[in-house]
Amino acid sequence: MKRFYTSVGVTGTGKAWQVTLDGRGIKTVQGAPQLAPTEPLARALADEWDAQGEKLDPATFPLRDMTDYALDLVTVAKEAFADKLVAYADTDTLLYRADPDEAFFAHQRAVWEPIVTAFETREGIRLTRVSGVMHAAQDETAMARLRQRLRGLDPFALAGLEAMTTLAASLTVGLSAMEEGAGPNNLWQAARLEEEWQAALWGLHIQRFACRHI
């Protein structure tokens, strides 16, 4: 689509802020006013519009897409979104580990255990660690506490939490990433620990195979 506006601005409307294009407020995909809960988010949304060239590139509007998602979908079904995310705690990647006699187990424990124990302390719960792939249900008291916690989040926080949790297959990682001072890159690397381990393992095997056949 060809760029159809000249100026990009931000206006405050009560406790919310809205991006304007040539003085007209942006709307969501479903036609509601696109109101950001904070001015920094509104400014970041405005930057996406301001950075466009002669043609609009839909791939360069991640914040706009997430904002529309929060306003159009999450807002009208907050409890359903919260309950769906709680289920990730029951099959959390960081809780399912190799058998104790495997080398990977020690690596998982070293990387994952500090994240999980810190999470448990913050949330006031205890989670069950599992060796192997067989499912073991988490304590319902812990699940209920997490459910209450998630239902108390605003739609924007829930939308962001869903993105991180589903990508990491870990509610522990998702909620930890929301903490002040959290290192999201480190948390993402922790969520990908098994992939990195397998890549290193098979990469080494392939290298040895190639050496033997040269």
Short mmCIF file of C-alpha atoms in Angstrom, two decimals:
data_model
loop_
_atom_site.label_atom_id
_atom_site.label_comp_id
_atom_site.label_asym_id
_atom_site.label_seq_id
_atom_site.Cartn_x
_atom_site.Cartn_y
_atom_site.Cartn_z
CA MET A 1 0.00 0.00 0.00
CA LYS A 2 1.25 3.48 -0.87
CA ARG A 3 1.93 5.82 2.03
CA PHE A 4 -1.21 7.93 2.46
CA TYR A 5 -0.15 10.37 5.20
CA THR A 6 2.43 13.11 5.72
CA SER A 7 2.71 13.70 9.45
CA VAL A 8 2.74 11.32 12.42
CA GLY A 9 1.85 12.47 15.92
CA VAL A 10 0.76 11.28 19.36
CA THR A 11 -2.10 12.70 21.35
CA GLY A 12 -3.12 12.04 24.95
CA THR A 13 -6.75 11.10 25.55
CA GLY A 14 -7.34 10.83 29.28
CA LYS A 15 -5.30 7.89 30.58
CA ALA A 16 -4.44 6.64 27.10
CA TRP A 17 -2.48 7.81 24.09
CA GLN A 18 -3.22 7.48 20.40
CA VAL A 19 -1.12 7.75 17.26
CA THR A 20 -2.40 10.24 14.71
CA LEU A 21 -1.77 10.35 10.98
CA ASP A 22 -2.29 13.86 9.62
CA GLY A 23 -4.23 14.60 12.80
CA ARG A 24 -6.57 11.60 12.60
CA GLY A 25 -6.46 8.91 15.27
CA ILE A 26 -5.41 5.35 14.35
CA LYS A 27 -7.95 2.55 14.74
CA THR A 28 -7.48 -1.17 15.29
CA VAL A 29 -8.19 -3.84 12.69
CA GLN A 30 -11.68 -4.21 14.11
CA GLY A 31 -12.34 -0.47 14.03
CA ALA A 32 -11.88 0.51 17.67
CA PRO A 33 -9.70 3.48 18.65
CA GLN A 34 -6.15 2.20 19.02
CA LEU A 35 -5.45 3.53 22.51
CA ALA A 36 -2.09 2.71 24.09
CA PRO A 37 -1.96 2.56 27.91
CA THR A 38 1.41 4.36 28.11
CA GLU A 39 2.99 7.24 26.24
CA PRO A 40 6.24 5.32 25.52
CA LEU A 41 4.25 2.61 23.74
CA ALA A 42 2.36 5.24 21.75
CA ARG A 43 5.66 6.85 20.76
CA ALA A 44 7.04 3.48 19.68
CA LEU A 45 3.88 2.87 17.63
CA ALA A 46 4.30 6.29 16.03
CA ASP A 47 7.91 5.46 15.16
CA GLU A 48 6.70 2.45 13.16
CA TRP A 49 4.49 4.70 11.04
CA ASP A 50 7.11 7.44 10.77
CA ALA A 51 9.76 4.97 9.54
CA GLN A 52 7.74 3.92 6.49
CA GLY A 53 8.87 4.89 3.02
CA GLU A 54 6.75 5.54 -0.04
CA LYS A 55 5.11 2.13 0.46
CA LEU A 56 3.93 0.61 3.72
CA ASP A 57 5.60 -2.65 4.72
CA PRO A 58 3.22 -4.73 6.91
CA ALA A 59 6.15 -6.75 8.27
CA THR A 60 7.55 -3.65 10.00
CA PHE A 61 4.54 -3.08 12.27
CA PRO A 62 5.03 -5.66 15.07
CA LEU A 63 3.93 -3.28 17.83
CA ARG A 64 0.85 -2.22 15.90
CA ASP A 65 -0.12 -5.87 15.39
CA MET A 66 0.42 -6.71 19.08
CA THR A 67 -1.53 -3.64 20.19
CA ASP A 68 -4.47 -4.52 17.95
CA TYR A 69 -4.33 -8.09 19.25
CA ALA A 70 -4.46 -6.89 22.85
CA LEU A 71 -7.34 -4.48 22.22
CA ASP A 72 -9.45 -6.49 19.78
CA LEU A 73 -9.03 -10.02 21.15
CA VAL A 74 -7.47 -10.22 24.60
CA THR A 75 -9.56 -7.43 26.14
CA VAL A 76 -12.84 -9.21 25.45
CA ALA A 77 -11.67 -12.62 26.72
CA LYS A 78 -9.10 -11.94 29.44
CA GLU A 79 -9.96 -14.90 31.66
CA ALA A 80 -9.92 -17.33 28.75
CA PHE A 81 -6.46 -16.13 27.69
CA ALA A 82 -5.19 -16.33 31.27
CA ASP A 83 -6.53 -19.85 31.76
CA LYS A 84 -4.99 -21.01 28.47
CA LEU A 85 -1.58 -19.73 29.54
CA VAL A 86 -1.75 -21.37 32.97
CA ALA A 87 -1.82 -24.74 31.20
CA TYR A 88 1.78 -24.10 30.08
CA ALA A 89 2.87 -24.39 33.72
CA ASP A 90 1.63 -27.97 33.72
CA THR A 91 3.97 -28.95 30.86
CA ASP A 92 6.65 -26.30 31.36
CA THR A 93 9.84 -26.94 29.37
CA LEU A 94 12.03 -26.03 32.34
CA LEU A 95 10.40 -28.69 34.52
CA TYR A 96 10.86 -31.67 32.17
CA ARG A 97 14.41 -32.93 32.29
CA ALA A 98 16.58 -35.82 31.21
CA ASP A 99 17.16 -38.85 33.41
CA PRO A 100 19.67 -38.11 36.22
CA ASP A 101 22.27 -40.48 34.74
CA GLU A 102 22.39 -38.55 31.45
CA ALA A 103 24.95 -35.80 30.88
CA PHE A 104 22.28 -33.34 29.79
CA PHE A 105 20.56 -33.56 33.19
CA ALA A 106 23.40 -31.73 34.95
CA HIS A 107 23.40 -29.05 32.24
CA GLN A 108 19.63 -28.57 32.57
CA ARG A 109 19.90 -28.33 36.34
CA ALA A 110 22.68 -25.76 36.18
CA VAL A 111 20.83 -23.49 33.75
CA TRP A 112 17.18 -24.08 34.63
CA GLU A 113 17.14 -24.57 38.38
CA PRO A 114 18.10 -20.96 39.30
CA ILE A 115 15.34 -19.66 37.02
CA VAL A 116 12.72 -22.05 38.43
CA THR A 117 13.62 -21.53 42.09
CA ALA A 118 13.59 -17.74 41.69
CA PHE A 119 10.20 -18.03 39.99
CA GLU A 120 8.85 -20.19 42.82
CA THR A 121 10.04 -17.69 45.41
CA ARG A 122 8.40 -14.77 43.61
CA GLU A 123 5.10 -16.56 43.09
CA GLY A 124 5.02 -18.35 46.46
CA ILE A 125 4.53 -21.80 44.92
CA ARG A 126 6.31 -25.12 44.52
CA LEU A 127 6.57 -26.83 41.14
CA THR A 128 7.28 -30.50 40.44
CA ARG A 129 10.36 -31.36 38.40
CA VAL A 130 10.00 -34.38 36.11
CA SER A 131 12.66 -36.69 34.69
CA GLY A 132 11.66 -38.07 31.31
CA VAL A 133 8.73 -37.23 29.07
CA MET A 134 5.85 -38.76 31.03
CA HIS A 135 3.44 -36.08 32.21
CA ALA A 136 3.13 -35.36 35.92
CA ALA A 137 0.38 -32.96 36.99
CA GLN A 138 1.39 -29.92 38.98
CA ASP A 139 -0.09 -29.16 42.38
CA GLU A 140 -3.53 -27.62 41.92
CA THR A 141 -2.87 -25.03 44.63
CA ALA A 142 0.10 -23.76 42.63
CA MET A 143 -1.93 -23.77 39.44
CA ALA A 144 -4.77 -21.85 41.11
CA ARG A 145 -2.32 -19.24 42.39
CA LEU A 146 -0.84 -18.78 38.92
CA ARG A 147 -4.31 -18.58 37.40
CA GLN A 148 -5.24 -15.78 39.81
CA ARG A 149 -1.99 -13.99 39.02
CA LEU A 150 -2.59 -14.10 35.27
CA ARG A 151 -6.21 -13.03 35.54
CA GLY A 152 -4.98 -9.89 37.27
CA LEU A 153 -2.81 -8.82 34.34
CA ASP A 154 -3.98 -6.18 31.88
CA PRO A 155 -4.65 -7.16 28.24
CA PHE A 156 -1.34 -5.74 27.01
CA ALA A 157 0.67 -7.68 29.58
CA LEU A 158 -1.29 -10.84 28.74
CA ALA A 159 -0.67 -10.40 25.02
CA GLY A 160 3.07 -10.03 25.56
CA LEU A 161 3.11 -12.91 28.04
CA GLU A 162 1.34 -15.16 25.56
CA ALA A 163 3.91 -14.42 22.86
CA MET A 164 6.87 -15.27 25.09
CA THR A 165 5.23 -18.24 26.82
CA THR A 166 4.09 -19.99 23.66
CA LEU A 167 7.44 -19.47 21.91
CA ALA A 168 9.34 -20.81 24.91
CA ALA A 169 6.73 -23.45 25.82
CA SER A 170 7.28 -22.20 29.35
CA LEU A 171 5.17 -20.04 31.64
CA THR A 172 8.20 -19.83 33.93
CA VAL A 173 10.17 -18.13 31.17
CA GLY A 174 7.24 -15.93 30.12
CA LEU A 175 6.53 -14.53 33.58
CA SER A 176 10.23 -14.25 34.43
CA ALA A 177 10.75 -12.09 31.35
CA MET A 178 8.23 -9.59 32.74
CA GLU A 179 10.28 -8.95 35.87
CA GLU A 180 12.19 -5.67 36.10
CA GLY A 181 15.80 -6.21 35.14
CA ALA A 182 15.11 -9.59 33.55
CA GLY A 183 17.47 -10.69 30.80
CA PRO A 184 15.06 -11.81 28.04
CA ASN A 185 17.89 -13.04 25.82
CA ASN A 186 19.24 -15.27 28.58
CA LEU A 187 15.75 -16.60 29.28
CA TRP A 188 15.23 -17.33 25.60
CA GLN A 189 18.54 -19.19 25.47
CA ALA A 190 17.44 -21.21 28.51
CA ALA A 191 14.21 -22.14 26.75
CA ARG A 192 16.25 -23.32 23.73
CA LEU A 193 18.73 -25.29 25.84
CA GLU A 194 17.76 -28.69 24.45
CA GLU A 195 17.90 -27.47 20.85
CA GLU A 196 21.37 -26.01 21.42
CA TRP A 197 22.53 -29.21 23.15
CA GLN A 198 21.29 -31.38 20.29
CA ALA A 199 22.85 -29.09 17.70
CA ALA A 200 26.20 -29.21 19.48
CA LEU A 201 25.98 -32.97 19.96
CA TRP A 202 25.03 -33.84 16.39
CA GLY A 203 27.37 -31.24 14.99
CA LEU A 204 30.22 -32.97 16.79
CA HIS A 205 29.07 -36.39 15.57
CA ILE A 206 28.85 -35.17 11.99
CA GLN A 207 32.31 -33.66 12.24
CA ARG A 208 33.76 -36.96 13.50
CA PHE A 209 31.92 -38.89 10.78
CA ALA A 210 33.35 -36.60 8.11
CA CYS A 211 36.91 -36.96 9.48
CA ARG A 212 36.68 -40.74 9.39
CA HIS A 213 35.59 -40.71 5.75
CA ILE A 214 38.06 -38.24 4.30
#
